[in-house]
Coordinates of C-alpha atoms in Angstrom, one line a residue:
Chain A
X1199 CA 0.0 0.0 0.0
X1200 CA 1.3 3.4 -0.8
X1201 CA 2.0 6.0 1.9
X1202 CA -0.7 8.2 0.3
X1203 CA -3.2 5.4 0.7
X1204 CA -2.2 5.0 4.3
X1205 CA -2.5 8.7 5.0
X1206 CA -5.9 8.8 3.4
X1207 CA -7.2 6.0 5.5
X1208 CA -5.3 6.9 8.6
X1209 CA -6.9 10.3 9.1
X1210 CA -10.0 8.4 10.2
X1211 CA -8.5 8.5 13.6
X1212 CA -5.7 10.9 14.4
X1213 CA -3.8 13.5 12.7
X1214 CA -0.5 14.6 14.1
X1215 CA -0.4 17.7 16.2
X1216 CA 0.0 20.8 14.2
X1217 CA 1.2 24.2 15.4
X1218 CA -1.7 26.2 14.1
X1219 CA -4.4 24.4 16.2
X1220 CA -5.9 26.7 18.8
X1221 CA -6.2 23.9 21.3
X1222 CA -3.3 21.4 21.7
X1223 CA -3.9 17.9 20.5
X1224 CA -3.0 14.9 22.7
X1225 CA 0.3 14.6 20.7
X1226 CA 1.1 18.2 21.6
X1227 CA 0.3 17.6 25.3
X1228 CA 2.5 14.5 25.5
X1229 CA 5.3 16.1 23.6
X1230 CA 5.3 19.0 26.1
X1231 CA 5.2 16.6 29.2
X1232 CA 8.2 16.5 31.4
X1233 CA 9.6 13.5 33.3
X1234 CA 7.8 14.8 36.4
X1235 CA 4.5 14.1 34.6
X1236 CA 5.3 10.4 34.5
X1237 CA 5.7 7.9 37.3
X1238 CA 6.9 4.3 37.5
X1239 CA 4.5 2.0 39.2
X1240 CA 5.9 0.3 42.3
X1241 CA 7.3 -3.2 41.7
X1242 CA 5.1 -4.4 44.4
X1243 CA 2.0 -3.1 42.6
X1244 CA 3.1 -4.4 39.1
X1245 CA 1.7 -7.8 38.1
X1246 CA 3.1 -9.9 35.2
X1247 CA 0.9 -12.5 33.5
X1248 CA 3.1 -14.6 31.3
X1249 CA 1.4 -16.3 28.4
X1250 CA 2.9 -18.3 25.5
X1251 CA 2.5 -15.3 23.2
X1252 CA 3.9 -12.7 25.6
X1253 CA 3.4 -10.8 28.8
X1254 CA 0.4 -8.8 30.1
X1255 CA 1.5 -6.2 32.5
X1256 CA -0.9 -4.8 35.1
X1257 CA -0.9 -2.3 37.9
X1258 CA -2.9 -3.0 41.0
X1259 CA -4.6 -0.4 43.2
X1260 CA -4.2 -1.3 46.9
X1261 CA -5.8 2.0 47.9
X1262 CA -9.1 0.3 46.7
X1263 CA -8.7 -3.4 47.5
X1264 CA -5.9 -4.0 50.0
X1265 CA -7.1 -7.2 51.4
X1266 CA -7.7 -9.2 48.2
X1267 CA -4.5 -7.8 46.7
X1268 CA -2.6 -9.0 49.8
X1269 CA -4.3 -12.4 49.4
X1270 CA -3.3 -12.5 45.7
X1271 CA 0.3 -11.8 46.8
X1272 CA 0.3 -14.8 49.0
X1273 CA -0.8 -16.9 46.0
X1274 CA 1.7 -15.4 43.5
X1275 CA 4.5 -15.8 46.1
X1276 CA 3.7 -19.6 46.0
X1277 CA 3.5 -19.5 42.2
X1278 CA -0.2 -20.6 42.4
X1279 CA -0.9 -19.4 38.9
X1280 CA 1.8 -21.5 37.2
X1281 CA -0.8 -24.2 36.5
X1282 CA -3.8 -22.1 35.8
X1283 CA -5.1 -21.1 32.4
X1284 CA -7.3 -18.7 30.5
X1285 CA -10.6 -20.5 30.5
X1286 CA -13.0 -18.0 29.1
X1287 CA -13.2 -15.3 26.4
X1288 CA -16.5 -13.6 25.9
X1289 CA -17.1 -11.3 23.0
X1290 CA -17.5 -7.7 24.1
X1291 CA -17.1 -8.6 27.7
X1292 CA -14.3 -10.3 29.6
X1293 CA -11.4 -12.7 29.5
X1294 CA -11.0 -14.8 32.6
X1295 CA -8.3 -17.0 34.1
X1296 CA -8.4 -19.5 37.0
X1297 CA -7.5 -23.0 38.0
X1298 CA -9.7 -25.0 35.6
X1299 CA -10.1 -27.7 38.3
X1300 CA -10.8 -25.2 41.1
X1301 CA -14.0 -27.0 42.1
X1302 CA -12.9 -30.6 41.8
X1303 CA -10.7 -32.8 43.9
X1304 CA -7.8 -31.9 41.5
X1305 CA -7.9 -28.3 42.6
X1306 CA -4.6 -26.5 43.1
X1307 CA -3.9 -25.8 46.8
X1308 CA -4.3 -22.1 47.8
X1309 CA -1.6 -22.7 50.4
X1310 CA -1.6 -20.0 53.0
X1311 CA -4.0 -17.8 51.0
X1312 CA -7.5 -17.3 52.2
X1313 CA -10.2 -19.1 50.1
X1314 CA -12.4 -16.0 50.4
X1315 CA -11.9 -12.4 51.2
X1316 CA -14.5 -9.9 52.4
X1317 CA -15.7 -7.8 49.5
X1318 CA -14.0 -4.5 48.9
X1319 CA -16.6 -3.1 46.4
X1320 CA -16.0 0.5 47.5
X1321 CA -14.2 2.6 50.1
X1322 CA -14.7 6.0 51.7
X1323 CA -14.5 8.8 49.1
X1324 CA -13.9 11.6 51.6
X1325 CA -10.3 10.8 52.3
X1326 CA -9.3 10.1 48.7
X1327 CA -7.3 12.4 46.4
X1328 CA -9.5 12.2 43.3
X1329 CA -8.9 14.2 40.1
X1330 CA -12.5 14.8 39.0
X1331 CA -13.4 15.3 35.3
X1332 CA -16.3 17.2 34.0
X1333 CA -18.4 14.5 32.5
X1334 CA -22.1 13.5 32.5
X1335 CA -21.7 9.9 33.6
X1336 CA -24.6 7.5 33.2
X1337 CA -23.7 5.5 36.3
X1338 CA -21.9 7.6 38.9
X1339 CA -22.5 11.1 40.5
X1340 CA -18.9 12.0 40.0
X1341 CA -16.1 10.4 38.0
X1342 CA -12.4 11.0 37.7
X1343 CA -9.0 9.4 38.4
X1344 CA -7.2 8.2 41.5
X1345 CA -3.5 7.5 41.0
X1346 CA -4.1 6.5 37.4
X1347 CA -7.2 4.5 37.8
X1348 CA -10.7 5.5 36.7
X1349 CA -13.0 5.9 39.7
X1350 CA -16.5 7.0 40.6
X1351 CA -17.8 8.7 43.8
X1352 CA -21.1 9.5 45.3
X1353 CA -22.0 13.1 45.5
X1354 CA -21.7 13.1 49.3
X1355 CA -18.3 11.4 49.0
X1356 CA -19.6 8.5 51.1
X1357 CA -18.3 5.9 48.7
X1358 CA -15.7 5.7 45.9
X1359 CA -15.0 2.8 43.7
X1360 CA -13.0 1.8 40.6
X1361 CA -14.9 1.7 37.2
X1362 CA -15.3 -1.2 34.8
X1363 CA -13.6 0.6 31.9
X1364 CA -11.9 -1.4 29.1
X1365 CA -8.7 -3.1 30.4
X1366 CA -9.7 -3.1 34.1
X1367 CA -8.8 -6.1 36.2
X1368 CA -11.3 -7.7 38.6
X1369 CA -11.8 -10.6 41.0
X1370 CA -14.4 -13.2 40.0
X1371 CA -16.8 -14.3 42.7
X1372 CA -19.8 -16.6 43.3
X1373 CA -23.2 -15.3 44.5
X1374 CA -21.9 -14.6 47.9
X1375 CA -20.4 -11.1 47.7
X1376 CA -17.6 -12.2 50.0
X1377 CA -16.6 -15.3 48.0
X1378 CA -13.8 -13.9 45.8
X1379 CA -10.2 -14.7 46.7
X1380 CA -8.1 -13.5 43.8
X1381 CA -7.6 -17.0 42.5
X1382 CA -10.0 -16.2 39.6
X1383 CA -9.4 -13.0 37.7
X1384 CA -10.9 -11.2 34.7
X1385 CA -10.0 -8.3 32.4
X1386 CA -12.7 -6.2 30.7
X1387 CA -12.3 -6.6 26.9
X1388 CA -15.4 -4.9 25.7
X1389 CA -17.5 -1.8 26.0
X1390 CA -17.4 -0.8 29.7
X1391 CA -19.8 -3.1 31.6
X1392 CA -20.4 -0.4 34.2
X1393 CA -23.3 -2.2 35.8
X1394 CA -20.7 -4.4 37.4
X1395 CA -19.3 -1.4 39.3
X1396 CA -19.7 -2.1 43.1
X1397 CA -20.7 -5.6 42.3
X1398 CA -17.3 -7.0 41.8
X1399 CA -13.9 -6.1 43.3
X1400 CA -11.8 -4.3 40.8
X1401 CA -8.1 -4.4 41.7
X1402 CA -6.2 -2.7 38.9
X1403 CA -5.8 -2.3 35.2
X1404 CA -3.8 -3.6 32.2
X1405 CA -0.8 -1.3 31.3
X1406 CA 0.5 -3.4 28.3
X1407 CA -0.5 -6.5 26.4
X1408 CA -4.3 -6.1 26.1
X1409 CA -4.0 -7.5 22.5
X1410 CA -2.8 -10.8 24.0
X1411 CA -6.1 -11.1 25.7
X1412 CA -8.5 -9.6 23.2
X1413 CA -7.5 -11.6 20.2
X1414 CA -8.0 -15.0 21.9
X1415 CA -10.7 -17.1 20.3
X1416 CA -14.0 -16.7 21.9
X1417 CA -15.2 -19.7 23.9
X1418 CA -18.2 -21.6 22.6
X1419 CA -19.6 -22.9 25.9
X1420 CA -22.0 -21.3 28.2
X1421 CA -21.0 -17.7 28.9
X1422 CA -18.1 -18.3 26.5
X1423 CA -16.1 -20.6 28.6
X1424 CA -14.0 -22.9 26.6
X1425 CA -15.5 -26.3 26.2
X1426 CA -12.3 -28.3 26.3
X1427 CA -8.9 -28.0 27.9
X1428 CA -7.3 -28.0 24.5
X1429 CA -8.7 -24.5 24.0
X1430 CA -7.2 -23.1 27.2
X1431 CA -4.3 -20.6 27.0
X1432 CA -1.8 -21.9 29.6
X1433 CA -0.4 -19.4 32.1
X1434 CA 3.3 -19.8 32.6
X1435 CA 3.3 -17.6 35.7
X1436 CA 1.6 -14.6 37.2
X1437 CA 3.9 -12.8 39.6
X1438 CA 4.6 -9.3 41.0
X1439 CA 7.5 -7.6 39.3
X1440 CA 10.0 -8.4 42.1
X1441 CA 9.7 -12.0 41.4
X1442 CA 9.9 -11.8 37.6
X1443 CA 13.0 -13.0 35.8
X1444 CA 15.2 -10.2 34.7
X1445 CA 14.8 -11.2 31.1
X1446 CA 11.1 -10.7 31.2
X1447 CA 11.1 -7.4 33.0
X1448 CA 9.8 -4.4 31.0
X1449 CA 10.1 -0.9 32.6
X1450 CA 6.9 1.0 32.1
X1451 CA 5.9 4.5 33.2
X1452 CA 2.4 5.8 33.3
X1453 CA 1.3 9.4 32.9
X1454 CA 0.3 10.8 36.3
X1455 CA -3.3 11.8 36.6
X1456 CA -2.9 14.5 39.3
X1457 CA -1.1 17.0 37.1
X1458 CA -1.8 20.0 34.9
X1459 CA -0.5 18.0 32.0
X1460 CA -3.1 15.3 32.6
X1461 CA -5.8 18.0 32.8
X1462 CA -4.6 19.3 29.5
X1463 CA -4.7 15.8 28.1
X1464 CA -8.3 15.4 29.1
X1465 CA -9.2 18.7 27.5
X1466 CA -7.3 17.7 24.3
X1467 CA -9.6 14.7 24.1
X1468 CA -12.7 16.6 25.0
X1469 CA -12.2 19.2 22.3
X1470 CA -10.7 17.7 19.1
X1471 CA -8.7 20.2 17.3
X1472 CA -7.1 17.9 14.7
X1473 CA -8.0 19.1 11.2
X1474 CA -9.9 15.9 10.5
X1475 CA -12.6 16.7 13.0
X1476 CA -15.6 18.8 11.8
X1477 CA -17.3 18.6 15.2
X1478 CA -14.9 18.8 18.2
X1479 CA -17.3 17.0 20.4
X1480 CA -16.7 19.2 23.5
X1481 CA -17.7 16.3 25.7
X1482 CA -15.9 13.2 27.1
X1483 CA -16.7 10.0 28.8
X1484 CA -14.6 8.8 31.7
X1485 CA -13.8 5.5 30.0
X1486 CA -12.8 7.4 26.8
X1487 CA -9.9 9.2 28.6
X1488 CA -6.6 7.5 27.5
X1489 CA -4.2 6.7 30.2
X1490 CA -0.8 6.8 28.5
X1491 CA 1.9 4.3 29.2
X1492 CA 5.5 4.4 27.9
X1493 CA 8.4 2.0 28.0
X1494 CA 11.7 3.3 29.3
X1495 CA 15.3 2.1 29.1
Chain B
X1415 CA -13.9 -28.6 34.3
X1416 CA -16.7 -29.7 36.5
X1417 CA -20.2 -28.2 36.1
X1418 CA -19.9 -26.9 39.6
X1419 CA -16.7 -25.0 38.7
X1420 CA -18.4 -23.5 35.7
X1421 CA -21.4 -22.4 37.7
X1422 CA -19.2 -20.8 40.3
X1423 CA -17.3 -18.9 37.7
X1424 CA -20.2 -18.3 35.5
X1425 CA -22.2 -16.3 38.0
X1426 CA -19.8 -13.5 37.5
X1427 CA -22.0 -12.4 34.6
X1428 CA -25.5 -13.8 34.5
X1429 CA -27.7 -16.0 36.5
X1430 CA -30.7 -17.5 34.8
X1431 CA -34.0 -15.8 35.3
X1432 CA -35.8 -17.0 38.4
X1433 CA -39.5 -16.8 39.2
X1434 CA -39.0 -15.1 42.5
X1435 CA -37.3 -12.0 41.2
X1436 CA -39.5 -8.9 41.7
X1437 CA -38.2 -7.5 38.4
X1438 CA -37.9 -9.7 35.3
X1439 CA -34.4 -10.5 34.0
X1440 CA -33.5 -10.2 30.4
X1441 CA -34.0 -13.9 30.1
X1442 CA -37.5 -13.5 31.4
X1443 CA -38.3 -10.7 29.0
X1444 CA -37.0 -12.6 26.0
X1445 CA -38.8 -15.8 27.0
X1446 CA -42.1 -13.8 27.1
X1447 CA -41.5 -12.1 23.8
X1448 CA -43.8 -13.0 20.9
X1449 CA -43.0 -13.2 17.2
X1450 CA -44.5 -9.7 16.8
X1451 CA -41.6 -8.4 19.0
X1452 CA -39.1 -9.6 16.3
X1453 CA -38.5 -8.3 12.8
X1454 CA -36.6 -9.7 9.9
X1455 CA -34.3 -7.0 8.3
X1456 CA -35.0 -6.4 4.7
X1457 CA -32.7 -8.3 2.3
X1458 CA -31.9 -5.0 0.7
X1459 CA -30.7 -3.7 4.0
X1460 CA -28.7 -6.8 5.0
X1461 CA -25.0 -6.8 4.1
X1462 CA -22.9 -10.0 4.1
X1463 CA -19.1 -9.7 4.4
X1464 CA -17.6 -13.1 3.5
X1465 CA -14.2 -13.8 5.1
X1466 CA -12.2 -17.0 5.0
X1467 CA -13.3 -17.8 8.6
X1468 CA -17.0 -17.0 8.1
X1469 CA -19.5 -14.4 7.4
X1470 CA -20.1 -11.1 9.1
X1471 CA -23.8 -10.0 8.8
X1472 CA -24.7 -6.3 9.1
X1473 CA -27.9 -4.3 8.8
X1474 CA -27.7 -0.9 7.2
X1475 CA -29.8 2.2 8.1
X1476 CA -30.9 4.1 5.0
X1477 CA -33.0 6.3 7.2
X1478 CA -29.7 7.9 8.3
X1479 CA -27.4 7.6 5.3
X1480 CA -29.4 6.9 2.1
X1481 CA -26.9 8.4 -0.3
X1482 CA -23.8 6.6 0.7
X1483 CA -25.7 3.3 1.2
X1484 CA -27.0 3.7 -2.4
X1485 CA -23.5 4.3 -3.5
X1486 CA -22.3 1.3 -1.6
X1487 CA -25.0 -0.8 -3.4
X1488 CA -23.6 0.3 -6.8
X1489 CA -20.2 -1.1 -5.6
X1490 CA -21.6 -4.3 -4.2
X1491 CA -23.6 -4.9 -7.4
X1492 CA -20.4 -4.8 -9.3
X1493 CA -18.7 -7.0 -6.7
X1494 CA -16.2 -4.3 -6.0
X1495 CA -15.2 -5.8 -2.6
X1496 CA -14.2 -9.2 -4.0
X1497 CA -10.6 -8.0 -4.2
X1498 CA -10.4 -5.9 -1.1
X1499 CA -9.1 -6.9 2.3
X1500 CA -9.1 -6.1 6.0
X1501 CA -6.1 -3.8 6.2
X1502 CA -6.3 -2.6 9.8
X1503 CA -7.1 -3.8 13.2
X1504 CA -6.5 -1.3 16.1
X1505 CA -6.8 -2.5 19.7
X1506 CA -9.9 -1.0 21.4
X1507 CA -10.9 0.9 18.4
X1508 CA -11.7 -0.3 14.8
X1509 CA -11.3 -2.9 12.2
X1510 CA -11.2 -1.5 8.7
X1511 CA -11.4 -2.8 5.1
X1512 CA -10.7 -1.3 1.8
X1513 CA -8.9 -1.7 -1.5
X1514 CA -5.2 -1.8 -0.3
X1515 CA -4.2 -0.2 -3.6
X1516 CA -6.9 2.5 -3.5
X1517 CA -4.5 5.4 -3.9
X1518 CA -2.2 3.8 -6.4
X1519 CA -2.4 3.2 -10.2
X1520 CA -3.5 -0.4 -9.3
X1521 CA -6.7 0.8 -7.6
X1522 CA -9.8 -1.2 -8.3
X1523 CA -12.3 0.7 -10.5
X1524 CA -15.3 2.1 -8.6
X1525 CA -17.3 1.6 -11.9
X1526 CA -20.5 3.6 -11.8
X1527 CA -20.1 4.4 -8.1
X1528 CA -19.3 8.0 -7.1
X1529 CA -15.8 8.5 -5.7
X1530 CA -17.2 10.7 -3.0
X1531 CA -20.6 11.3 -1.4
X1532 CA -21.7 14.4 0.5
X1533 CA -21.5 13.7 4.2
X1534 CA -24.6 12.4 6.0
X1535 CA -23.4 13.0 9.6
X1536 CA -26.9 13.7 10.9
X1537 CA -30.4 14.2 9.8
X1538 CA -33.4 16.1 11.1
X1539 CA -34.6 14.6 14.4
X1540 CA -38.1 16.1 14.4
X1541 CA -39.5 13.6 11.9
X1542 CA -38.0 10.5 13.4
X1543 CA -39.6 7.9 15.4
X1544 CA -37.1 7.5 18.2
X1545 CA -37.5 5.3 21.3
X1546 CA -35.8 7.4 24.0
X1547 CA -34.2 5.8 27.0
X1548 CA -33.7 7.5 30.3
X1549 CA -29.9 7.8 30.5
X1550 CA -27.5 10.5 31.4
X1551 CA -25.3 10.4 28.3
X1552 CA -21.9 12.1 28.2
X1553 CA -22.2 13.2 24.6
X1554 CA -25.8 13.7 23.5
X1555 CA -28.8 15.6 24.9
X1556 CA -31.1 12.6 24.2
X1557 CA -30.3 9.0 23.3
X1558 CA -32.4 6.0 22.3
X1559 CA -33.1 3.7 19.4
X1560 CA -34.4 4.1 15.9
X1561 CA -35.4 0.9 14.1
X1562 CA -32.9 -1.1 16.1
X1563 CA -30.0 1.4 15.9
X1564 CA -28.6 3.4 18.8
X1565 CA -29.1 7.1 18.1
X1566 CA -28.6 10.5 19.6
X1567 CA -30.6 13.7 19.2
X1568 CA -30.3 17.4 20.2
X1569 CA -32.8 18.6 22.8
X1570 CA -34.5 20.8 20.2
X1571 CA -34.7 17.8 17.8
X1572 CA -32.8 19.7 15.2
X1573 CA -30.4 16.9 14.6
X1574 CA -30.4 13.1 15.1
X1575 CA -27.5 10.8 14.4
X1576 CA -26.3 7.2 14.9
X1577 CA -23.9 6.5 17.8
X1578 CA -20.5 4.9 17.7
X1579 CA -21.4 2.0 19.9
X1580 CA -19.5 -1.3 19.8
X1581 CA -20.3 -3.1 16.5
X1582 CA -21.4 0.0 14.5
X1583 CA -20.4 0.2 10.9
X1584 CA -19.0 3.4 9.4
X1585 CA -17.6 5.0 6.3
X1586 CA -13.9 6.0 6.3
X1587 CA -13.1 9.4 4.9
X1588 CA -10.1 11.8 4.5
X1589 CA -10.0 15.3 5.9
X1590 CA -12.7 16.6 3.6
X1591 CA -16.0 15.7 5.3
X1592 CA -17.5 14.9 1.9
X1593 CA -14.7 12.5 0.9
X1594 CA -16.2 9.2 2.0
X1595 CA -17.7 6.9 -0.7
X1596 CA -18.4 3.6 1.1
X1597 CA -15.4 1.9 -0.5
X1598 CA -13.6 2.0 2.8
X1599 CA -15.5 0.8 5.8
X1600 CA -14.9 0.2 9.5
X1601 CA -16.5 -1.5 12.4
X1602 CA -16.2 -0.3 16.0
X1603 CA -14.4 -3.0 18.0
X1604 CA -13.6 -1.2 21.3
X1605 CA -15.2 1.0 23.9
X1606 CA -17.6 3.3 22.1
X1607 CA -15.5 6.1 20.5
X1608 CA -18.4 8.6 20.8
X1609 CA -16.2 11.6 19.9
X1610 CA -16.5 10.3 16.3
X1611 CA -20.3 10.8 16.4
X1612 CA -21.2 13.4 13.7
X1613 CA -17.7 13.3 12.4
X1614 CA -18.0 10.1 10.3
X1615 CA -21.0 8.7 8.5
X1616 CA -22.4 5.6 10.3
X1617 CA -24.4 3.4 8.1
X1618 CA -25.4 0.4 10.2
X1619 CA -24.4 -2.3 12.7
X1620 CA -23.1 -5.8 12.9
X1621 CA -25.8 -8.4 13.7
X1622 CA -23.6 -11.5 13.7
X1623 CA -19.9 -12.4 13.4
X1624 CA -18.3 -9.7 15.5
X1625 CA -15.8 -12.2 16.8
X1626 CA -14.5 -12.7 13.2
X1627 CA -13.4 -9.1 13.3
X1628 CA -12.4 -8.6 16.9
X1629 CA -10.0 -11.6 17.1
X1630 CA -7.9 -10.5 14.1
X1631 CA -4.3 -9.8 15.0
X1632 CA -3.7 -6.1 15.7
X1633 CA -1.7 -4.4 13.0
X1634 CA 1.8 -3.2 13.9
X1635 CA 2.0 -0.2 11.5
X1636 CA 1.0 3.4 12.1
X1637 CA -2.6 3.5 13.5
X1638 CA -2.5 -0.3 13.5
X1639 CA -2.6 -0.8 9.7
X1640 CA -1.0 -4.1 8.7
X1641 CA 2.5 -3.6 7.4
X1642 CA 2.5 -6.2 4.7
X1643 CA -0.1 -7.7 2.4
X1644 CA 0.5 -11.1 3.9
X1645 CA -1.2 -9.9 7.1
X1646 CA -4.4 -8.8 5.3
X1647 CA -7.5 -10.8 5.7
X1648 CA -8.9 -11.3 2.2
X1649 CA -12.5 -10.5 1.5
X1650 CA -14.2 -13.1 -0.7
X1651 CA -17.2 -10.8 -1.3
X1652 CA -19.4 -8.2 0.3
X1653 CA -22.9 -8.2 -1.0
X1654 CA -26.5 -7.4 0.0
X1655 CA -28.5 -10.4 0.9
X1656 CA -30.3 -10.6 -2.4
X1657 CA -27.0 -11.4 -4.2
X1658 CA -25.7 -13.9 -1.6
X1659 CA -25.5 -17.5 -2.7
X1660 CA -28.3 -19.6 -1.0
X1661 CA -25.7 -21.7 0.8
X1662 CA -24.3 -18.7 2.6
X1663 CA -27.7 -17.2 3.6
X1664 CA -28.5 -17.0 7.3
X1665 CA -31.9 -15.8 8.4
X1666 CA -31.7 -13.5 11.3
X1667 CA -34.3 -11.6 13.2
X1668 CA -33.7 -8.7 15.5
X1669 CA -35.7 -7.6 18.5
X1670 CA -37.8 -4.6 17.6
X1671 CA -36.9 -1.5 19.6
X1672 CA -40.3 0.2 19.4
X1673 CA -42.3 -2.2 21.6
X1674 CA -43.2 -2.7 25.2
X1675 CA -41.0 -5.8 25.2
X1676 CA -38.0 -3.7 24.3
X1677 CA -38.8 -1.2 27.0
X1678 CA -39.0 -4.0 29.5
X1679 CA -35.7 -5.3 28.2
X1680 CA -34.0 -2.0 28.8
X1681 CA -35.5 -1.9 32.4
X1682 CA -34.2 -5.5 33.0
X1683 CA -30.8 -4.2 32.2
X1684 CA -31.1 -1.0 34.2
X1685 CA -32.1 -2.8 37.3
X1686 CA -30.3 -6.1 37.8
X1687 CA -32.5 -8.5 39.7
X1688 CA -30.3 -11.6 39.2
X1689 CA -29.3 -13.0 42.6
X1690 CA -25.6 -12.5 41.9
X1691 CA -26.0 -8.7 42.0
X1692 CA -25.8 -6.9 45.3
X1693 CA -26.2 -3.4 43.7
X1694 CA -28.8 -3.4 40.9
X1695 CA -27.2 -0.3 39.3
X1696 CA -30.5 1.4 38.5
X1697 CA -28.7 3.2 35.6
X1698 CA -27.9 2.3 32.1
X1699 CA -25.8 3.6 29.2
X1700 CA -27.1 3.6 25.7
X1701 CA -24.2 1.5 24.4
X1702 CA -24.9 -1.0 27.2
X1703 CA -28.3 -1.9 26.0
X1704 CA -28.2 -5.2 24.2
X1705 CA -29.9 -5.5 20.8
X1706 CA -30.9 -9.2 20.6
X1707 CA -30.5 -11.1 17.4
X1708 CA -31.8 -14.6 16.7
X1709 CA -31.3 -17.1 13.9
X1710 CA -34.5 -18.6 12.4
X1711 CA -35.2 -21.7 10.3

């Protein structure tokens, strides 16, 4: 394909930033960002999911779900996930991994980890540093970002919770709200299923490698579980960064969400000044705000 | 995996409808629907995209974009798409198909089709039968459904337009708003990019076969175009149903969106009464309303 053809088609989405625009584009904002606008997630909050095709890297949010994350750490320290697999991929919804034999007598031992953890569906919103964005949200009174994670809050700040945006990481559970342990996890791979907010414990988000999850064949069983073990994607390991072999480590930085640069980024996405746009929108949804990640070194 | 394990994990998403629920679940609503609640899309509005792995079936919406759909029909009548391909797959965004050589001297002839069609970004909203839903939408004053398609409208009804929900079908264009022809099409495969509303002409939605598009490898070139022709997914044909070989025809029906049954379905998704839910939400986003499709005969 010629470059001209690419450009013709490419402008469907982005144009590069251009000096004449009255409002900066996202490209402009990121070009002007300084190192202080970026942060490196703590190793203890960085989770690596090693699949045959590559590594999915996630950041967890202990400010929202400390107990289940601690429980997960007990499991990863014992390499619990080495014999688990991706067992479900549902179109426009979730990809899920767990011990396929969890409910049988062949279940992997949870070791010292608790089999269930009391639900952390929300926390107090009054003692939380939340960067609000101006958006008419269908589900929450207020929306914004806390330390890089999309969050919602009641108008009276009584409760705050993470949002089921694309790429968010959650803890599967049975009907009992307190039945999740962290042994069964899912990532949102479709249009934000926000009705799950405050019904499941969200613990973080994917920083890199979403395409390793989203391109998996959809399951053909009930709720898109795979029908046979041959369809599973085996998990080599899931560990926090400290325990990941040097060769597999990838240093990522994420754009801080508590800075003027981030506020500019939100505005650059609210008002589209790229020449392709005829209607700049002037509006934005919380799950439409990009959360930039860059690889360093 | 044992059934018990499946059930434990499965309840993350749905439980089956149960008689004791005060509000019906979606399962209940669909079980009570009659044949009059379903309609069969007209053959002239049903588009088949034949890929090596299967067929994607779409319904077009001439009430929103008559001119470009007519132009598309001129192309499909001449089997224009037989030598086109899927040339782009971008994570959490779109899959796109076109003539890879469109801008070169090897471009396929458009025959009698116009090379550009004046943009149909919106139409009058005052003469449109729109089923409104009660939802606080980030982007539009009013949202709802027109003949099975998600739509937005200005409060004064001056304009109505289709929404970039997951699975919607649109017409690629260059910077000139009137430069689209229908020769280059895309389907939304990620969280609704609603900032594209009224910036691109939407012409319909996918009824079946989304997974054939969403599981394609992501492109590694700029804007996730594929970098070499070997990565393209060839298109065998794209035709309206009338011209599709008998062997390939699949009879689909879609739930009408102008009925009491549909209003009940929206409410069943607004308030989740399944026993798994601890918080019924009580809210809904327009792109979260499912638009059921069933195969008949």
